JSON list of C-alpha atoms in Angstrom, two decimals:
[
{"chain": "A", "resi": 1, "resn": "ASN", "atom": "CA", "xyz": [-23.01, 3.01, 9.73]},
{"chain": "A", "resi": 2, "resn": "ILE", "atom": "CA", "xyz": [-21.65, 6.33, 9.36]},
{"chain": "A", "resi": 3, "resn": "LYS", "atom": "CA", "xyz": [-18.01, 6.81, 11.18]},
{"chain": "A", "resi": 4, "resn": "PRO", "atom": "CA", "xyz": [-15.86, 9.41, 11.43]},
{"chain": "A", "resi": 5, "resn": "LEU", "atom": "CA", "xyz": [-12.89, 9.15, 8.97]},
{"chain": "A", "resi": 6, "resn": "PRO", "atom": "CA", "xyz": [-9.96, 7.46, 10.80]},
{"chain": "A", "resi": 7, "resn": "THR", "atom": "CA", "xyz": [-6.89, 9.34, 10.25]},
{"chain": "A", "resi": 8, "resn": "ARG", "atom": "CA", "xyz": [-3.47, 8.22, 11.00]},
{"chain": "A", "resi": 9, "resn": "LYS", "atom": "CA", "xyz": [-1.42, 11.23, 12.37]},
{"chain": "A", "resi": 10, "resn": "ASP", "atom": "CA", "xyz": [1.98, 9.13, 12.15]},
{"chain": "A", "resi": 11, "resn": "SER", "atom": "CA", "xyz": [4.55, 10.11, 9.52]},
{"chain": "A", "resi": 12, "resn": "LEU", "atom": "CA", "xyz": [6.67, 7.50, 7.45]},
{"chain": "A", "resi": 13, "resn": "ASP", "atom": "CA", "xyz": [9.53, 5.44, 9.58]},
{"chain": "A", "resi": 14, "resn": "ASP", "atom": "CA", "xyz": [12.73, 5.52, 8.82]},
{"chain": "A", "resi": 15, "resn": "THR", "atom": "CA", "xyz": [12.43, 1.58, 7.99]},
{"chain": "A", "resi": 16, "resn": "LEU", "atom": "CA", "xyz": [9.36, -0.14, 7.02]},
{"chain": "A", "resi": 17, "resn": "SER", "atom": "CA", "xyz": [9.56, -3.68, 7.83]},
{"chain": "A", "resi": 18, "resn": "GLY", "atom": "CA", "xyz": [6.97, -6.59, 7.75]},
{"chain": "A", "resi": 19, "resn": "PRO", "atom": "CA", "xyz": [5.75, -9.91, 6.02]},
{"chain": "A", "resi": 20, "resn": "VAL", "atom": "CA", "xyz": [4.51, -10.09, 2.33]},
{"chain": "A", "resi": 21, "resn": "LEU", "atom": "CA", "xyz": [0.74, -10.10, 3.29]},
{"chain": "A", "resi": 22, "resn": "ILE", "atom": "CA", "xyz": [-0.09, -11.27, -0.50]},
{"chain": "A", "resi": 23, "resn": "THR", "atom": "CA", "xyz": [1.36, -11.77, -3.84]},
{"chain": "A", "resi": 24, "resn": "LEU", "atom": "CA", "xyz": [-0.71, -11.16, -6.71]},
{"chain": "A", "resi": 25, "resn": "GLY", "atom": "CA", "xyz": [-0.49, -11.35, -10.77]},
{"chain": "A", "resi": 26, "resn": "ASP", "atom": "CA", "xyz": [-1.29, -8.86, -13.16]},
{"chain": "A", "resi": 27, "resn": "ASP", "atom": "CA", "xyz": [-4.24, -6.69, -13.77]},
{"chain": "A", "resi": 28, "resn": "VAL", "atom": "CA", "xyz": [-5.58, -6.72, -10.00]},
{"chain": "A", "resi": 29, "resn": "THR", "atom": "CA", "xyz": [-8.69, -4.41, -10.26]},
{"chain": "A", "resi": 30, "resn": "THR", "atom": "CA", "xyz": [-10.19, -2.23, -6.95]},
{"chain": "A", "resi": 31, "resn": "ASP", "atom": "CA", "xyz": [-12.94, -4.67, -7.33]},
{"chain": "A", "resi": 32, "resn": "ASP", "atom": "CA", "xyz": [-10.38, -7.41, -6.32]},
{"chain": "A", "resi": 33, "resn": "ILE", "atom": "CA", "xyz": [-9.02, -5.15, -3.35]},
{"chain": "A", "resi": 34, "resn": "LEU", "atom": "CA", "xyz": [-12.25, -4.10, -2.20]},
{"chain": "A", "resi": 35, "resn": "PRO", "atom": "CA", "xyz": [-15.31, -5.68, -3.88]},
{"chain": "A", "resi": 36, "resn": "ALA", "atom": "CA", "xyz": [-18.56, -3.73, -4.76]},
{"chain": "A", "resi": 37, "resn": "GLY", "atom": "CA", "xyz": [-22.07, -4.85, -4.43]},
{"chain": "A", "resi": 38, "resn": "ALA", "atom": "CA", "xyz": [-25.24, -4.10, -2.24]},
{"chain": "A", "resi": 39, "resn": "LYS", "atom": "CA", "xyz": [-23.65, -5.78, 0.74]},
{"chain": "A", "resi": 40, "resn": "ILE", "atom": "CA", "xyz": [-20.35, -4.01, 1.00]},
{"chain": "A", "resi": 41, "resn": "LEU", "atom": "CA", "xyz": [-20.82, -0.46, -0.65]},
{"chain": "A", "resi": 42, "resn": "PRO", "atom": "CA", "xyz": [-23.27, 0.56, 1.96]},
{"chain": "A", "resi": 43, "resn": "LEU", "atom": "CA", "xyz": [-20.41, 0.36, 4.58]},
{"chain": "A", "resi": 44, "resn": "ARG", "atom": "CA", "xyz": [-18.41, 2.95, 2.34]},
{"chain": "A", "resi": 45, "resn": "SER", "atom": "CA", "xyz": [-18.62, 5.70, 5.10]},
{"chain": "A", "resi": 46, "resn": "ASN", "atom": "CA", "xyz": [-17.71, 3.16, 7.88]},
{"chain": "A", "resi": 47, "resn": "ILE", "atom": "CA", "xyz": [-14.26, 2.42, 7.36]},
{"chain": "A", "resi": 48, "resn": "PRO", "atom": "CA", "xyz": [-13.64, -0.11, 10.18]},
{"chain": "A", "resi": 49, "resn": "ALA", "atom": "CA", "xyz": [-16.44, -2.26, 8.45]},
{"chain": "A", "resi": 50, "resn": "ILE", "atom": "CA", "xyz": [-15.77, -2.08, 4.85]},
{"chain": "A", "resi": 51, "resn": "SER", "atom": "CA", "xyz": [-11.98, -3.09, 5.47]},
{"chain": "A", "resi": 52, "resn": "GLU", "atom": "CA", "xyz": [-13.17, -6.30, 6.79]},
{"chain": "A", "resi": 53, "resn": "TYR", "atom": "CA", "xyz": [-13.69, -7.21, 3.01]},
{"chain": "A", "resi": 54, "resn": "VAL", "atom": "CA", "xyz": [-10.17, -6.10, 1.73]},
{"chain": "A", "resi": 55, "resn": "PHE", "atom": "CA", "xyz": [-9.46, -9.15, -0.77]},
{"chain": "A", "resi": 56, "resn": "SER", "atom": "CA", "xyz": [-12.48, -11.28, 0.78]},
{"chain": "A", "resi": 57, "resn": "ARG", "atom": "CA", "xyz": [-12.81, -12.78, -2.80]},
{"chain": "A", "resi": 58, "resn": "THR", "atom": "CA", "xyz": [-9.23, -13.20, -3.41]},
{"chain": "A", "resi": 59, "resn": "ASP", "atom": "CA", "xyz": [-8.11, -14.71, -0.15]},
{"chain": "A", "resi": 60, "resn": "PRO", "atom": "CA", "xyz": [-10.58, -14.83, 2.69]},
{"chain": "A", "resi": 61, "resn": "ASP", "atom": "CA", "xyz": [-7.50, -15.29, 5.07]},
{"chain": "A", "resi": 62, "resn": "PHE", "atom": "CA", "xyz": [-6.01, -11.88, 4.33]},
{"chain": "A", "resi": 63, "resn": "ILE", "atom": "CA", "xyz": [-7.80, -10.06, 7.12]},
{"chain": "A", "resi": 64, "resn": "THR", "atom": "CA", "xyz": [-6.56, -12.22, 9.82]},
{"chain": "A", "resi": 65, "resn": "ARG", "atom": "CA", "xyz": [-2.85, -12.05, 8.54]},
{"chain": "A", "resi": 66, "resn": "ILE", "atom": "CA", "xyz": [-2.73, -8.25, 8.37]},
{"chain": "A", "resi": 67, "resn": "LYS", "atom": "CA", "xyz": [-4.32, -7.92, 11.50]},
{"chain": "A", "resi": 68, "resn": "GLU", "atom": "CA", "xyz": [-1.83, -10.94, 13.45]},
{"chain": "A", "resi": 69, "resn": "SER", "atom": "CA", "xyz": [0.86, -9.16, 11.61]},
{"chain": "A", "resi": 70, "resn": "GLY", "atom": "CA", "xyz": [0.18, -5.62, 12.45]},
{"chain": "A", "resi": 71, "resn": "GLY", "atom": "CA", "xyz": [0.64, -4.53, 8.71]},
{"chain": "A", "resi": 72, "resn": "GLY", "atom": "CA", "xyz": [3.01, -5.44, 5.76]},
{"chain": "A", "resi": 73, "resn": "PHE", "atom": "CA", "xyz": [3.51, -5.35, 2.06]},
{"chain": "A", "resi": 74, "resn": "ILE", "atom": "CA", "xyz": [1.73, -6.49, -0.89]},
{"chain": "A", "resi": 75, "resn": "VAL", "atom": "CA", "xyz": [3.44, -7.72, -3.91]},
{"chain": "A", "resi": 76, "resn": "ALA", "atom": "CA", "xyz": [1.88, -7.60, -7.23]},
{"chain": "A", "resi": 77, "resn": "GLY", "atom": "CA", "xyz": [2.39, -7.82, -11.15]},
{"chain": "A", "resi": 78, "resn": "GLU", "atom": "CA", "xyz": [1.42, -5.12, -13.88]},
{"chain": "A", "resi": 79, "resn": "ASN", "atom": "CA", "xyz": [-1.37, -2.56, -13.67]},
{"chain": "A", "resi": 80, "resn": "TYR", "atom": "CA", "xyz": [-2.14, -3.07, -10.12]},
{"chain": "A", "resi": 81, "resn": "GLY", "atom": "CA", "xyz": [-5.50, -1.41, -9.33]},
{"chain": "A", "resi": 82, "resn": "GLN", "atom": "CA", "xyz": [-7.00, -0.99, -12.59]},
{"chain": "A", "resi": 83, "resn": "GLY", "atom": "CA", "xyz": [-10.49, -0.30, -13.05]},
{"chain": "A", "resi": 84, "resn": "SER", "atom": "CA", "xyz": [-12.61, 2.11, -10.98]},
{"chain": "A", "resi": 85, "resn": "SER", "atom": "CA", "xyz": [-11.27, 5.19, -9.03]},
{"chain": "A", "resi": 86, "resn": "ARG", "atom": "CA", "xyz": [-12.62, 4.11, -5.79]},
{"chain": "A", "resi": 87, "resn": "GLU", "atom": "CA", "xyz": [-10.57, 5.40, -2.84]},
{"chain": "A", "resi": 88, "resn": "HIS", "atom": "CA", "xyz": [-11.74, 2.46, -0.67]},
{"chain": "A", "resi": 89, "resn": "ALA", "atom": "CA", "xyz": [-9.48, 0.18, -2.28]},
{"chain": "A", "resi": 90, "resn": "ALA", "atom": "CA", "xyz": [-6.30, 2.33, -0.85]},
{"chain": "A", "resi": 91, "resn": "LEU", "atom": "CA", "xyz": [-7.96, 3.69, 2.15]},
{"chain": "A", "resi": 92, "resn": "ALA", "atom": "CA", "xyz": [-9.47, 0.32, 3.40]},
{"chain": "A", "resi": 93, "resn": "PRO", "atom": "CA", "xyz": [-5.91, -1.52, 3.36]},
{"chain": "A", "resi": 94, "resn": "ARG", "atom": "CA", "xyz": [-4.22, 1.50, 5.12]},
{"chain": "A", "resi": 95, "resn": "PHE", "atom": "CA", "xyz": [-6.38, 1.18, 7.65]},
{"chain": "A", "resi": 96, "resn": "LEU", "atom": "CA", "xyz": [-5.35, -2.49, 8.33]},
{"chain": "A", "resi": 97, "resn": "GLY", "atom": "CA", "xyz": [-1.73, -1.43, 8.32]},
{"chain": "A", "resi": 98, "resn": "LEU", "atom": "CA", "xyz": [-0.73, -1.69, 4.54]},
{"chain": "A", "resi": 99, "resn": "LYS", "atom": "CA", "xyz": [2.60, 0.13, 4.70]},
{"chain": "A", "resi": 100, "resn": "ALA", "atom": "CA", "xyz": [3.81, -0.45, 0.84]},
{"chain": "A", "resi": 101, "resn": "VAL", "atom": "CA", "xyz": [3.14, -2.18, -2.56]},
{"chain": "A", "resi": 102, "resn": "VAL", "atom": "CA", "xyz": [5.75, -3.29, -4.85]},
{"chain": "A", "resi": 103, "resn": "ALA", "atom": "CA", "xyz": [4.39, -3.79, -8.12]},
{"chain": "A", "resi": 104, "resn": "LYS", "atom": "CA", "xyz": [5.78, -4.17, -11.93]},
{"chain": "A", "resi": 105, "resn": "SER", "atom": "CA", "xyz": [3.18, -1.29, -12.64]},
{"chain": "A", "resi": 106, "resn": "PHE", "atom": "CA", "xyz": [0.31, 0.64, -11.24]},
{"chain": "A", "resi": 107, "resn": "ALA", "atom": "CA", "xyz": [-3.10, 1.84, -12.64]},
{"chain": "A", "resi": 108, "resn": "ARG", "atom": "CA", "xyz": [-2.43, 5.80, -12.42]},
{"chain": "A", "resi": 109, "resn": "ILE", "atom": "CA", "xyz": [-5.55, 6.64, -10.56]},
{"chain": "A", "resi": 110, "resn": "HIS", "atom": "CA", "xyz": [-4.96, 3.79, -7.81]},
{"chain": "A", "resi": 111, "resn": "ARG", "atom": "CA", "xyz": [-1.52, 4.85, -7.64]},
{"chain": "A", "resi": 112, "resn": "GLN", "atom": "CA", "xyz": [-2.21, 8.19, -6.54]},
{"chain": "A", "resi": 113, "resn": "ASN", "atom": "CA", "xyz": [-5.18, 6.88, -4.16]},
{"chain": "A", "resi": 114, "resn": "LEU", "atom": "CA", "xyz": [-2.11, 5.11, -2.54]},
{"chain": "A", "resi": 115, "resn": "ILE", "atom": "CA", "xyz": [0.12, 8.10, -1.88]},
{"chain": "A", "resi": 116, "resn": "ASN", "atom": "CA", "xyz": [-2.78, 9.83, -1.23]},
{"chain": "A", "resi": 117, "resn": "PHE", "atom": "CA", "xyz": [-3.58, 7.73, 1.99]},
{"chain": "A", "resi": 118, "resn": "GLY", "atom": "CA", "xyz": [0.14, 7.39, 2.98]},
{"chain": "A", "resi": 119, "resn": "ILE", "atom": "CA", "xyz": [0.89, 3.87, 0.99]},
{"chain": "A", "resi": 120, "resn": "LEU", "atom": "CA", "xyz": [4.17, 3.61, -0.60]},
{"chain": "A", "resi": 121, "resn": "ALA", "atom": "CA", "xyz": [4.11, 2.56, -4.12]},
{"chain": "A", "resi": 122, "resn": "LEU", "atom": "CA", "xyz": [7.21, 1.42, -5.56]},
{"chain": "A", "resi": 123, "resn": "THR", "atom": "CA", "xyz": [8.06, -0.56, -8.92]},
{"chain": "A", "resi": 124, "resn": "PHE", "atom": "CA", "xyz": [10.45, -3.26, -9.74]},
{"chain": "A", "resi": 125, "resn": "SER", "atom": "CA", "xyz": [13.50, -1.95, -11.44]},
{"chain": "A", "resi": 126, "resn": "ASP", "atom": "CA", "xyz": [13.75, -5.41, -12.59]},
{"chain": "A", "resi": 127, "resn": "PRO", "atom": "CA", "xyz": [10.35, -6.93, -13.18]},
{"chain": "A", "resi": 128, "resn": "SER", "atom": "CA", "xyz": [11.86, -10.46, -13.01]},
{"chain": "A", "resi": 129, "resn": "ASP", "atom": "CA", "xyz": [12.23, -9.79, -9.38]},
{"chain": "A", "resi": 130, "resn": "TRP", "atom": "CA", "xyz": [8.25, -10.22, -8.73]},
{"chain": "A", "resi": 131, "resn": "ASP", "atom": "CA", "xyz": [9.04, -14.12, -9.45]},
{"chain": "A", "resi": 132, "resn": "LYS", "atom": "CA", "xyz": [11.43, -14.15, -6.57]},
{"chain": "A", "resi": 133, "resn": "ILE", "atom": "CA", "xyz": [9.10, -13.11, -3.50]},
{"chain": "A", "resi": 134, "resn": "GLU", "atom": "CA", "xyz": [6.74, -15.41, -1.94]},
{"chain": "A", "resi": 135, "resn": "GLN", "atom": "CA", "xyz": [3.76, -14.55, 0.54]},
{"chain": "A", "resi": 136, "resn": "ASP", "atom": "CA", "xyz": [5.01, -14.49, 4.10]},
{"chain": "A", "resi": 137, "resn": "ASP", "atom": "CA", "xyz": [8.59, -13.60, 3.35]},
{"chain": "A", "resi": 138, "resn": "GLU", "atom": "CA", "xyz": [9.92, -10.80, 5.53]},
{"chain": "A", "resi": 139, "resn": "LEU", "atom": "CA", "xyz": [10.49, -7.55, 3.49]},
{"chain": "A", "resi": 140, "resn": "GLU", "atom": "CA", "xyz": [12.43, -4.69, 4.83]},
{"chain": "A", "resi": 141, "resn": "ILE", "atom": "CA", "xyz": [12.97, -1.23, 3.19]},
{"chain": "A", "resi": 142, "resn": "PRO", "atom": "CA", "xyz": [15.83, 0.71, 5.17]},
{"chain": "A", "resi": 143, "resn": "GLU", "atom": "CA", "xyz": [16.34, 4.41, 5.55]},
{"chain": "A", "resi": 144, "resn": "VAL", "atom": "CA", "xyz": [13.11, 4.78, 3.36]},
{"chain": "A", "resi": 145, "resn": "ARG", "atom": "CA", "xyz": [12.65, 8.13, 4.25]},
{"chain": "A", "resi": 146, "resn": "LEU", "atom": "CA", "xyz": [16.12, 9.46, 2.76]},
{"chain": "A", "resi": 147, "resn": "ALA", "atom": "CA", "xyz": [15.77, 7.01, -0.18]},
{"chain": "A", "resi": 148, "resn": "ILE", "atom": "CA", "xyz": [12.49, 8.33, -1.53]},
{"chain": "A", "resi": 149, "resn": "GLN", "atom": "CA", "xyz": [14.27, 11.94, -1.20]},
{"chain": "A", "resi": 150, "resn": "LYS", "atom": "CA", "xyz": [16.75, 10.71, -3.63]},
{"chain": "A", "resi": 151, "resn": "ALA", "atom": "CA", "xyz": [16.65, 10.64, -7.68]},
{"chain": "A", "resi": 152, "resn": "THR", "atom": "CA", "xyz": [18.41, 6.45, -6.85]},
{"chain": "A", "resi": 153, "resn": "PRO", "atom": "CA", "xyz": [16.84, 3.35, -6.39]},
{"chain": "A", "resi": 154, "resn": "VAL", "atom": "CA", "xyz": [15.16, 2.37, -3.24]},
{"chain": "A", "resi": 155, "resn": "LYS", "atom": "CA", "xyz": [16.67, -1.18, -1.73]},
{"chain": "A", "resi": 156, "resn": "VAL", "atom": "CA", "xyz": [14.04, -3.46, -0.71]},
{"chain": "A", "resi": 157, "resn": "ILE", "atom": "CA", "xyz": [15.40, -6.62, 1.30]},
{"chain": "A", "resi": 158, "resn": "ASN", "atom": "CA", "xyz": [14.21, -9.87, 1.55]},
{"chain": "A", "resi": 159, "resn": "LYS", "atom": "CA", "xyz": [15.39, -10.74, 5.30]},
{"chain": "A", "resi": 160, "resn": "THR", "atom": "CA", "xyz": [13.59, -14.21, 4.26]},
{"chain": "A", "resi": 161, "resn": "LYS", "atom": "CA", "xyz": [15.55, -15.24, 1.46]},
{"chain": "A", "resi": 162, "resn": "ASN", "atom": "CA", "xyz": [18.84, -13.07, 1.60]},
{"chain": "A", "resi": 163, "resn": "GLN", "atom": "CA", "xyz": [18.19, -11.26, -1.40]},
{"chain": "A", "resi": 164, "resn": "ALA", "atom": "CA", "xyz": [18.03, -7.38, -2.36]},
{"chain": "A", "resi": 165, "resn": "TYR", "atom": "CA", "xyz": [15.57, -5.79, -5.02]},
{"chain": "A", "resi": 166, "resn": "GLN", "atom": "CA", "xyz": [16.04, -2.61, -6.79]},
{"chain": "A", "resi": 167, "resn": "THR", "atom": "CA", "xyz": [13.06, -0.77, -6.89]},
{"chain": "A", "resi": 168, "resn": "GLN", "atom": "CA", "xyz": [11.86, 2.88, -7.89]},
{"chain": "A", "resi": 169, "resn": "HIS", "atom": "CA", "xyz": [9.22, 5.50, -7.77]},
{"chain": "A", "resi": 170, "resn": "SER", "atom": "CA", "xyz": [8.08, 8.38, -9.87]},
{"chain": "A", "resi": 171, "resn": "MET", "atom": "CA", "xyz": [6.79, 10.35, -7.03]},
{"chain": "A", "resi": 172, "resn": "SER", "atom": "CA", "xyz": [6.69, 14.18, -7.37]},
{"chain": "A", "resi": 173, "resn": "ALA", "atom": "CA", "xyz": [8.05, 16.59, -4.83]},
{"chain": "A", "resi": 174, "resn": "ARG", "atom": "CA", "xyz": [4.66, 16.90, -3.26]},
{"chain": "A", "resi": 175, "resn": "GLN", "atom": "CA", "xyz": [3.35, 12.83, -3.38]},
{"chain": "A", "resi": 176, "resn": "ILE", "atom": "CA", "xyz": [7.10, 12.51, -1.35]},
{"chain": "A", "resi": 177, "resn": "GLU", "atom": "CA", "xyz": [5.96, 15.12, 1.23]},
{"chain": "A", "resi": 178, "resn": "MET", "atom": "CA", "xyz": [2.35, 13.37, 1.33]},
{"chain": "A", "resi": 179, "resn": "ILE", "atom": "CA", "xyz": [4.09, 9.86, 1.75]},
{"chain": "A", "resi": 180, "resn": "ARG", "atom": "CA", "xyz": [6.73, 11.35, 4.36]},
{"chain": "A", "resi": 181, "resn": "GLU", "atom": "CA", "xyz": [4.04, 12.91, 6.37]},
{"chain": "A", "resi": 182, "resn": "GLY", "atom": "CA", "xyz": [2.01, 9.70, 6.32]},
{"chain": "A", "resi": 183, "resn": "SER", "atom": "CA", "xyz": [-0.87, 10.80, 4.01]},
{"chain": "A", "resi": 184, "resn": "LEU", "atom": "CA", "xyz": [-2.51, 14.09, 2.02]},
{"chain": "A", "resi": 185, "resn": "ILE", "atom": "CA", "xyz": [-4.79, 14.89, 4.89]},
{"chain": "A", "resi": 186, "resn": "ASN", "atom": "CA", "xyz": [-1.45, 15.36, 7.51]},
{"chain": "A", "resi": 187, "resn": "VAL", "atom": "CA", "xyz": [0.03, 17.61, 5.01]},
{"chain": "A", "resi": 188, "resn": "ILE", "atom": "CA", "xyz": [-2.96, 19.42, 4.89]},
{"chain": "A", "resi": 189, "resn": "ARG", "atom": "CA", "xyz": [-3.49, 19.37, 8.74]},
{"chain": "A", "resi": 190, "resn": "LYS", "atom": "CA", "xyz": [0.12, 20.56, 9.07]},
{"chain": "A", "resi": 191, "resn": "LYS", "atom": "CA", "xyz": [-0.17, 23.72, 6.77]},
{"chain": "A", "resi": 192, "resn": "HIS", "atom": "CA", "xyz": [-3.37, 24.67, 8.61]},
{"chain": "A", "resi": 193, "resn": "ASN", "atom": "CA", "xyz": [-1.95, 24.23, 12.37]}
]
C-alpha cells in the first residue's frame, strides 16, 4: 500500500470554477471527511486508494461526482474540519480535485492543512449566504490570484442562481504564497530549484 506522495505542480488558476460537490452543516469532522478505522487507515501511504473513501459515510456518491466533474467546491457551515489533525482529510480531497471550501468558519488545524495542500479556504462575510447555495450549483471565483493578494473581500459567483457572495480569508503572506503556488510542497520545491 505504499505509493509515492502525489504532488500537483500546478499553481492556482486565475479563475476557479466548478460545481458545488456537497453542502454540509456545522461541525463537520475530519472523520466525516475521511473516516478512520481498520479498513481505511492502513491505506494512509496510498493516497489514490484512501481517496476513494472521502465523504463515504456522509455521501456515497461524492467520489463519483468529484471524478465526473473534474473537481469543484465544498460549502459548509461552522467549524468545518473539527477533530483530529489528520492531514489526509485535506490531501485526499485535493488529490481528487477539490479547489476550495467556502464555510462559515474552519477548525484551525484543518484550515492550515487545506492551505498546505493548495485548497483555498474562504469564509462567508455574511453567514446567511450559506443557505442560498445548493449542491450542483456552478460557482466561479474570478481573478482569484489577485483577489487573495488584496485585503478586500473575495467574490464568489453562483452562476446557476445569478448571485454573488462576499467571502474573506485571513491568510498570512506565507499562506497566500502556498495557495498561489499550489501547495507548501511546491513553495519548498521552487525555493530549492
